[in-house]
mmCIF file of C-alpha atoms in Angstrom:
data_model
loop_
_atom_site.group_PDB
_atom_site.id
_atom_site.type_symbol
_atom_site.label_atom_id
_atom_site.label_comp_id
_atom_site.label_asym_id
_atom_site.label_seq_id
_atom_site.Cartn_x
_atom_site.Cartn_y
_atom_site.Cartn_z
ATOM 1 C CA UNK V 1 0.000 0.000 0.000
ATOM 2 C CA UNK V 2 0.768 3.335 -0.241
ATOM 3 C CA UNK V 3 3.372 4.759 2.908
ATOM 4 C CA UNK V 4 3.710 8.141 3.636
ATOM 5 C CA UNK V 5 4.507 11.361 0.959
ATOM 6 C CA UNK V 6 5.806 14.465 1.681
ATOM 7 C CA UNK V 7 6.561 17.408 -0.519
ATOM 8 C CA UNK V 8 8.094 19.079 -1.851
ATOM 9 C CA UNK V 9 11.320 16.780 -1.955
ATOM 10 C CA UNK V 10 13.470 19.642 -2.211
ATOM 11 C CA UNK V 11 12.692 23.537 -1.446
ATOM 12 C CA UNK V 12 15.342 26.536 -1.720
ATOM 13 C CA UNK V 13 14.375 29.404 0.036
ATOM 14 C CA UNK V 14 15.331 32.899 0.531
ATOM 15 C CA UNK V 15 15.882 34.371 3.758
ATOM 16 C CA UNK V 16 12.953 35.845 5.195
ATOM 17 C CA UNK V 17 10.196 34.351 3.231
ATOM 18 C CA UNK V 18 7.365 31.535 4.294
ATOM 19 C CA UNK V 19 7.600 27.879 3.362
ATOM 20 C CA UNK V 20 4.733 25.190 3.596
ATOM 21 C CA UNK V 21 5.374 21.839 4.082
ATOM 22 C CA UNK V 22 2.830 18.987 3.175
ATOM 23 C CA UNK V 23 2.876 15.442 4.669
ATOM 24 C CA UNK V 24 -0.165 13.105 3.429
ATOM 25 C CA UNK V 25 0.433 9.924 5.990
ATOM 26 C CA UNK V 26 -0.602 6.370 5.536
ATOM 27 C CA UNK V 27 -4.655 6.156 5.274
ATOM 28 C CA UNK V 28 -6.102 4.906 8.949
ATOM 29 C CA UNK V 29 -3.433 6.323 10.684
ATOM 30 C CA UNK V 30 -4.758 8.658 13.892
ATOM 31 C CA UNK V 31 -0.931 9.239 14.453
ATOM 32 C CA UNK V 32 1.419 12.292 12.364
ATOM 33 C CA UNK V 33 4.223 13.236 13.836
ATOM 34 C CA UNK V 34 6.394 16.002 12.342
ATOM 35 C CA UNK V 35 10.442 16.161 12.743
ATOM 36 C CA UNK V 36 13.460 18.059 12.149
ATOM 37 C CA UNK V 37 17.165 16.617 11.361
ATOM 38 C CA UNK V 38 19.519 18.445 10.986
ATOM 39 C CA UNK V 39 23.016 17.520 8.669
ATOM 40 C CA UNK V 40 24.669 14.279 10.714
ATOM 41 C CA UNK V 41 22.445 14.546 13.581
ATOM 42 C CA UNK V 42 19.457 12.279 15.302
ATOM 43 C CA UNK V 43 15.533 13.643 14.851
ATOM 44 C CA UNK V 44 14.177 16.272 16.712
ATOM 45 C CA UNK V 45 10.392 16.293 17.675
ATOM 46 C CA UNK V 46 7.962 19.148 16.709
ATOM 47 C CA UNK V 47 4.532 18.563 17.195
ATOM 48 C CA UNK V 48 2.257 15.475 17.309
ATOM 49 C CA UNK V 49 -1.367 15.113 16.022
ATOM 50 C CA UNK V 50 -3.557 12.723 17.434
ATOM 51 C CA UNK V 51 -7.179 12.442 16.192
ATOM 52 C CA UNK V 52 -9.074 15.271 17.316
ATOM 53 C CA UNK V 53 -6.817 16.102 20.342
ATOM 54 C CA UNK V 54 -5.286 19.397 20.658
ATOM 55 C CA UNK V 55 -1.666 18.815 19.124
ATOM 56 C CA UNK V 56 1.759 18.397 21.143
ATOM 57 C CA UNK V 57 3.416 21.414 20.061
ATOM 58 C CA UNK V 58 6.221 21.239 22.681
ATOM 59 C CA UNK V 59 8.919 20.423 20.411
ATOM 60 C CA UNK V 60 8.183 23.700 18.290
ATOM 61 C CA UNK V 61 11.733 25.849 18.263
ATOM 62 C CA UNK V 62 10.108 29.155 17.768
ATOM 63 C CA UNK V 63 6.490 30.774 17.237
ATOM 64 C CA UNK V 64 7.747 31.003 13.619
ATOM 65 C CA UNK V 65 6.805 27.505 13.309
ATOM 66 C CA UNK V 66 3.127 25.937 12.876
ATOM 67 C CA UNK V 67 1.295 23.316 12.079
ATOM 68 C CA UNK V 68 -1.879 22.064 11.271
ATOM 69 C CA UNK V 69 -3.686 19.178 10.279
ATOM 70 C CA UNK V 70 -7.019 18.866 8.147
ATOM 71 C CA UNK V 71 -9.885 16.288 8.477
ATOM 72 C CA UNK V 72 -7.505 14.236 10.264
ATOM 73 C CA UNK V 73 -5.405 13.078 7.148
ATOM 74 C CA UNK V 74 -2.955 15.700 5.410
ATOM 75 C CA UNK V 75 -0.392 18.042 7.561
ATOM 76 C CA UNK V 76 0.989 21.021 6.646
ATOM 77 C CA UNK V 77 3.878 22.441 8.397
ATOM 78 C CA UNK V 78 4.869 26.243 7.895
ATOM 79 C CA UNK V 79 7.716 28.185 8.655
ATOM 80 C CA UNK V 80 7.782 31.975 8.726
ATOM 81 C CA UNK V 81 10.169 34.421 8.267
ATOM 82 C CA UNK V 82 13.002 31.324 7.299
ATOM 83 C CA UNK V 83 16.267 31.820 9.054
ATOM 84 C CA UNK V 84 19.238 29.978 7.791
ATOM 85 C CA UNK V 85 19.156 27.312 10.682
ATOM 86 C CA UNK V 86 16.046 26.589 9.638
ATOM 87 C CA UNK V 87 18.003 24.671 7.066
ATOM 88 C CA UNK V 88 17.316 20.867 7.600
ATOM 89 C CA UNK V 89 15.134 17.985 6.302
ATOM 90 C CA UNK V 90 12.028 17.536 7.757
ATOM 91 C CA UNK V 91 10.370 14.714 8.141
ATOM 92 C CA UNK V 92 6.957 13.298 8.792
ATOM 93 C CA UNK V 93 5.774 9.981 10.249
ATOM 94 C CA UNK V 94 2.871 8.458 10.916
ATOM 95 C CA UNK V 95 1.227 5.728 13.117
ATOM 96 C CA UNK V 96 -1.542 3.477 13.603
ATOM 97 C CA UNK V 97 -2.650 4.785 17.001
ATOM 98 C CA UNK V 98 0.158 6.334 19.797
ATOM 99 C CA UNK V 99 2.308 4.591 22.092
ATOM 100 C CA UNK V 100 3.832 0.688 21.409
ATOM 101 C CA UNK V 101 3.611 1.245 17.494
ATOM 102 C CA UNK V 102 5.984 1.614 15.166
ATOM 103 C CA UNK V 103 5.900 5.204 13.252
ATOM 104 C CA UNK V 104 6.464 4.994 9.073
ATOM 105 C CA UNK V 105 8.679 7.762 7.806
ATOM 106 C CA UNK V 106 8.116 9.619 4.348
ATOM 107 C CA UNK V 107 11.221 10.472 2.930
ATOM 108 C CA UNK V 108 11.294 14.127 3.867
ATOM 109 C CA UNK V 109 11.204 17.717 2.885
ATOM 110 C CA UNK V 110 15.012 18.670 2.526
ATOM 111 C CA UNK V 111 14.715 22.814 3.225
ATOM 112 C CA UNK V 112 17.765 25.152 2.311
ATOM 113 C CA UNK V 113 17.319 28.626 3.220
ATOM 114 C CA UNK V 114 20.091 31.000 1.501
ATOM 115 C CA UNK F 1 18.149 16.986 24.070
ATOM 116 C CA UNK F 2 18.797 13.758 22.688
ATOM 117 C CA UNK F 3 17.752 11.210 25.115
ATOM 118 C CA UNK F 4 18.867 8.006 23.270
ATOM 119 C CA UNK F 5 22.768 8.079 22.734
ATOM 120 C CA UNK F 6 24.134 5.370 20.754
ATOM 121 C CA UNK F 7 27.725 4.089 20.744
ATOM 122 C CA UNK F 8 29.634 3.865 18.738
ATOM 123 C CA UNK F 9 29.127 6.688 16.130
ATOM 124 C CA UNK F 10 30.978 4.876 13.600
ATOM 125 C CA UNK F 11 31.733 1.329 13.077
ATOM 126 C CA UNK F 12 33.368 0.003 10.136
ATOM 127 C CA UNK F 13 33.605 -3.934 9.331
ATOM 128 C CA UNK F 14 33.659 -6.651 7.175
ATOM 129 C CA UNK F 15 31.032 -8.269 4.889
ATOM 130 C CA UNK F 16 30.285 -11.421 7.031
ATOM 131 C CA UNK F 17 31.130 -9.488 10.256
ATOM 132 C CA UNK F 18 28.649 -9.240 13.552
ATOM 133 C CA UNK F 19 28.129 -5.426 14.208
ATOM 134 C CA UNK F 20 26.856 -4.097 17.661
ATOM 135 C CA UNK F 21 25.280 -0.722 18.364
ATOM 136 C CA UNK F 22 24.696 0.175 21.773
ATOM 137 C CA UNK F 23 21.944 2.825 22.890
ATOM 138 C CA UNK F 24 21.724 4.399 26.525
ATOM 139 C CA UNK F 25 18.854 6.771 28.054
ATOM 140 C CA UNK F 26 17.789 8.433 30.878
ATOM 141 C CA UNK F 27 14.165 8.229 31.361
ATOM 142 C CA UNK F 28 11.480 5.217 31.811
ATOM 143 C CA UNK F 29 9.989 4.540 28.697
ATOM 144 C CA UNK F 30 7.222 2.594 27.683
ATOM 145 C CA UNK F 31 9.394 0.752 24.213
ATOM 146 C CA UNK F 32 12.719 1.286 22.703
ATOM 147 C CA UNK F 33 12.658 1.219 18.545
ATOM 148 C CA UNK F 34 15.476 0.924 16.443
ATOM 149 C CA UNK F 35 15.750 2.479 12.832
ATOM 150 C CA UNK F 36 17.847 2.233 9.768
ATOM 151 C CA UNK F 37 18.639 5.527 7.697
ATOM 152 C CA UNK F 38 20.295 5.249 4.131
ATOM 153 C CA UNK F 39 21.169 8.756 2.727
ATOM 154 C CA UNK F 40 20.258 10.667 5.021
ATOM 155 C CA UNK F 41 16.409 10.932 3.885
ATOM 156 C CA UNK F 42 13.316 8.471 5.361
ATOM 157 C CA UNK F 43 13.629 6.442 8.373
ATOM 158 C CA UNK F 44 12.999 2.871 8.059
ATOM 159 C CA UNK F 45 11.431 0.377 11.679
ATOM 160 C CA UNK F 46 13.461 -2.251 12.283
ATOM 161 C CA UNK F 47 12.105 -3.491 15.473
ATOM 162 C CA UNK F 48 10.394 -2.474 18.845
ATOM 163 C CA UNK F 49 11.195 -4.023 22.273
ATOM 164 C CA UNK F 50 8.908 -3.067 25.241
ATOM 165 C CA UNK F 51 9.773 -2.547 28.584
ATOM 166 C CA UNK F 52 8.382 -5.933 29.830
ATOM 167 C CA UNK F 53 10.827 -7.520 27.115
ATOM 168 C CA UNK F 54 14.909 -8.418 27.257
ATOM 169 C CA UNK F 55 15.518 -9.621 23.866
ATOM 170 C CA UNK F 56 13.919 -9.588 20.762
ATOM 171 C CA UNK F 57 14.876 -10.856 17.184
ATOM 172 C CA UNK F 58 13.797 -10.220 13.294
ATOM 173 C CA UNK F 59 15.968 -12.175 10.672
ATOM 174 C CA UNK F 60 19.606 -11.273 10.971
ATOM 175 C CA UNK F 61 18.886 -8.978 13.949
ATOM 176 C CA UNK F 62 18.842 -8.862 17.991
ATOM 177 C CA UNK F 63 17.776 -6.650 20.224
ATOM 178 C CA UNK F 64 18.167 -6.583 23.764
ATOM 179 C CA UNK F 65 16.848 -4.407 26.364
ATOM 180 C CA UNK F 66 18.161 -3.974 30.512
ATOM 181 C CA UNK F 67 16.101 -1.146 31.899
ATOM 182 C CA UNK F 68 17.598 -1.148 35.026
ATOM 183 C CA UNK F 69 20.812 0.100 32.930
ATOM 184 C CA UNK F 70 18.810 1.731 30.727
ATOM 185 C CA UNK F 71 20.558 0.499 27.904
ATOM 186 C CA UNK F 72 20.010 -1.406 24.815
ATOM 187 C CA UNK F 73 22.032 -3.475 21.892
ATOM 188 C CA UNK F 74 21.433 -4.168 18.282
ATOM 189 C CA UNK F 75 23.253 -6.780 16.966
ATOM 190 C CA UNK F 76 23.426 -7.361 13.326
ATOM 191 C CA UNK F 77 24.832 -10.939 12.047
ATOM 192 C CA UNK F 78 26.498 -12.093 9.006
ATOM 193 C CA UNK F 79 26.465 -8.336 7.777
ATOM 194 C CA UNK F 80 26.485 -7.446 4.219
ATOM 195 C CA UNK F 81 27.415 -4.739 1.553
ATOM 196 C CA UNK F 82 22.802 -3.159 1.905
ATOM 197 C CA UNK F 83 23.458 -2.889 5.970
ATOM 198 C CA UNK F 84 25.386 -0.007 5.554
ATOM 199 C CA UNK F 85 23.560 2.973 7.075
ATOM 200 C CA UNK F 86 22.942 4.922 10.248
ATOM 201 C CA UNK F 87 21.270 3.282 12.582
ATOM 202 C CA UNK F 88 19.263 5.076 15.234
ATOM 203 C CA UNK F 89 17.415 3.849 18.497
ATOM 204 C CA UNK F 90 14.576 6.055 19.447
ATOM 205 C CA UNK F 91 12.375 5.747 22.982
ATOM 206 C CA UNK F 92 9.134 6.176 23.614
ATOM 207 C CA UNK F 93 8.545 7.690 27.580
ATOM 208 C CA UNK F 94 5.026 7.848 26.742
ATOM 209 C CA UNK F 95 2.287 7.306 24.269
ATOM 210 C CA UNK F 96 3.482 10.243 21.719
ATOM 211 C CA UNK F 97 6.634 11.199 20.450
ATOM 212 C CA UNK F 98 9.681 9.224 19.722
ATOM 213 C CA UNK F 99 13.356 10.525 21.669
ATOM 214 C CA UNK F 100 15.934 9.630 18.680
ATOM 215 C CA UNK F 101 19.819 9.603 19.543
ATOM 216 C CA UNK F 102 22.235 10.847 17.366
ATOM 217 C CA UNK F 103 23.038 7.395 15.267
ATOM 218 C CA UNK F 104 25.465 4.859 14.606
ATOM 219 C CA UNK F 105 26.947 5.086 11.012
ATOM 220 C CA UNK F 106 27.549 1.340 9.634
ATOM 221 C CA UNK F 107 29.992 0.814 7.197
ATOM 222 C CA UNK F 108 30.036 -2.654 5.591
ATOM 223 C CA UNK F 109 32.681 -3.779 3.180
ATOM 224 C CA UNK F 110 32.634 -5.797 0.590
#
């Protein structure tokens, strides 16, 4: 079956302006899960979506950074204002329900900000 | 921070070689998951050991668990040429997000 999508693949950005993010997870899945990795380094949580549940925003770096998540399926993640360390791939997982599963990875959004 | 640490960061071997990553942590947790990474782009789930479990295996691999060390192995056998990657363990403290270390990088040569 289908896994989990992300795009774009690749986005080069200037300095200053707004990026969106789109994850589309595996269908069924009440799980998405956004992260950040940074060149050489492990995964760092952002935010969490679980069904209708107010998200887990705790791993959010700044206020520059949101998220949201439509009818329960598709994410969108949106930075403002880029910075240069904003410069990582991001990547999206999802899972069949929250704690004890394992979490499928799309291949990830791999931003550049110049 | 990185809760998960693994050690080493790099191991190079032999096709036909064992390889063993260790991973440490600091908190309870309710599982411990281990990952592969090729390229540096989607994660791939290797295996999941709960707390309630000390060893674990899936084909060529094993997985053990001691939570009163906090500390778990991954133990690839008969390695080949495809294992090479990074290799990440990740805990779960609760029923949300996953706490990823910063990797093992695998080298296997032909």
């Amino acid at each position: 079956g289908a896994g989990v999508s992300q795009s774009p693949s690749n986005k080069v950005t200037e300095k200053g302006k707004d990026v969106e993010l789109r994850c589309d997870p595996i269908s069924g899945h009440t799980a998405l899960y956004w992260y950040r990795q940074s060149l050489g380094q492990g995964l760092e949580f952002l935010i969490y979506f679980q069904g209708n549940s107010a998200p887990d925003k705790s791993g959010l770096p700044s206020d520059r950074f949101s998220a949201e998540r439509t009818g329960g399926s598709v994410s969108t993640l949106t930075i403002q204002r880029t910075q240069q360390e904003d410069s990582a791939v991001y990547l999206c997982a999802s899972s069949l329900w929250p704690g004890n599963h394992e979490q499928y990875f799309g291949p990830g959004t791999r931003l550049t900000v110049t | 921070s990185q809760q998960g640490e693994e050690d080493p960061q790099a191991l190079s071997i032999q096709e036909g070689e064992n390889a063993t990553m260790n991973c440490s942590y600091k908190t309870s947790i309710n599982n411990l998951q281990w990952y592969r990474q090729n390229s540096g782009r989607g994660l791939v789930h290797l295996i999941l050991i709960r707390s309630n479990e000390r060893e674990k295996h899936s084909g060529r691999l094993r997985v053990t668990l001691d939570t009163s060390k906090k500390s778990s192995s991954l133990l690839i056998t008969a390695s080949r040429a495809a294992d090479t990657a990074s290799y990440f363990c990740a805990t779960e403290p609760s029923g949300s997000r996953l706490t990823f270390g910063e990797g093992t990088q695998l080298t296997v040569n032909p």
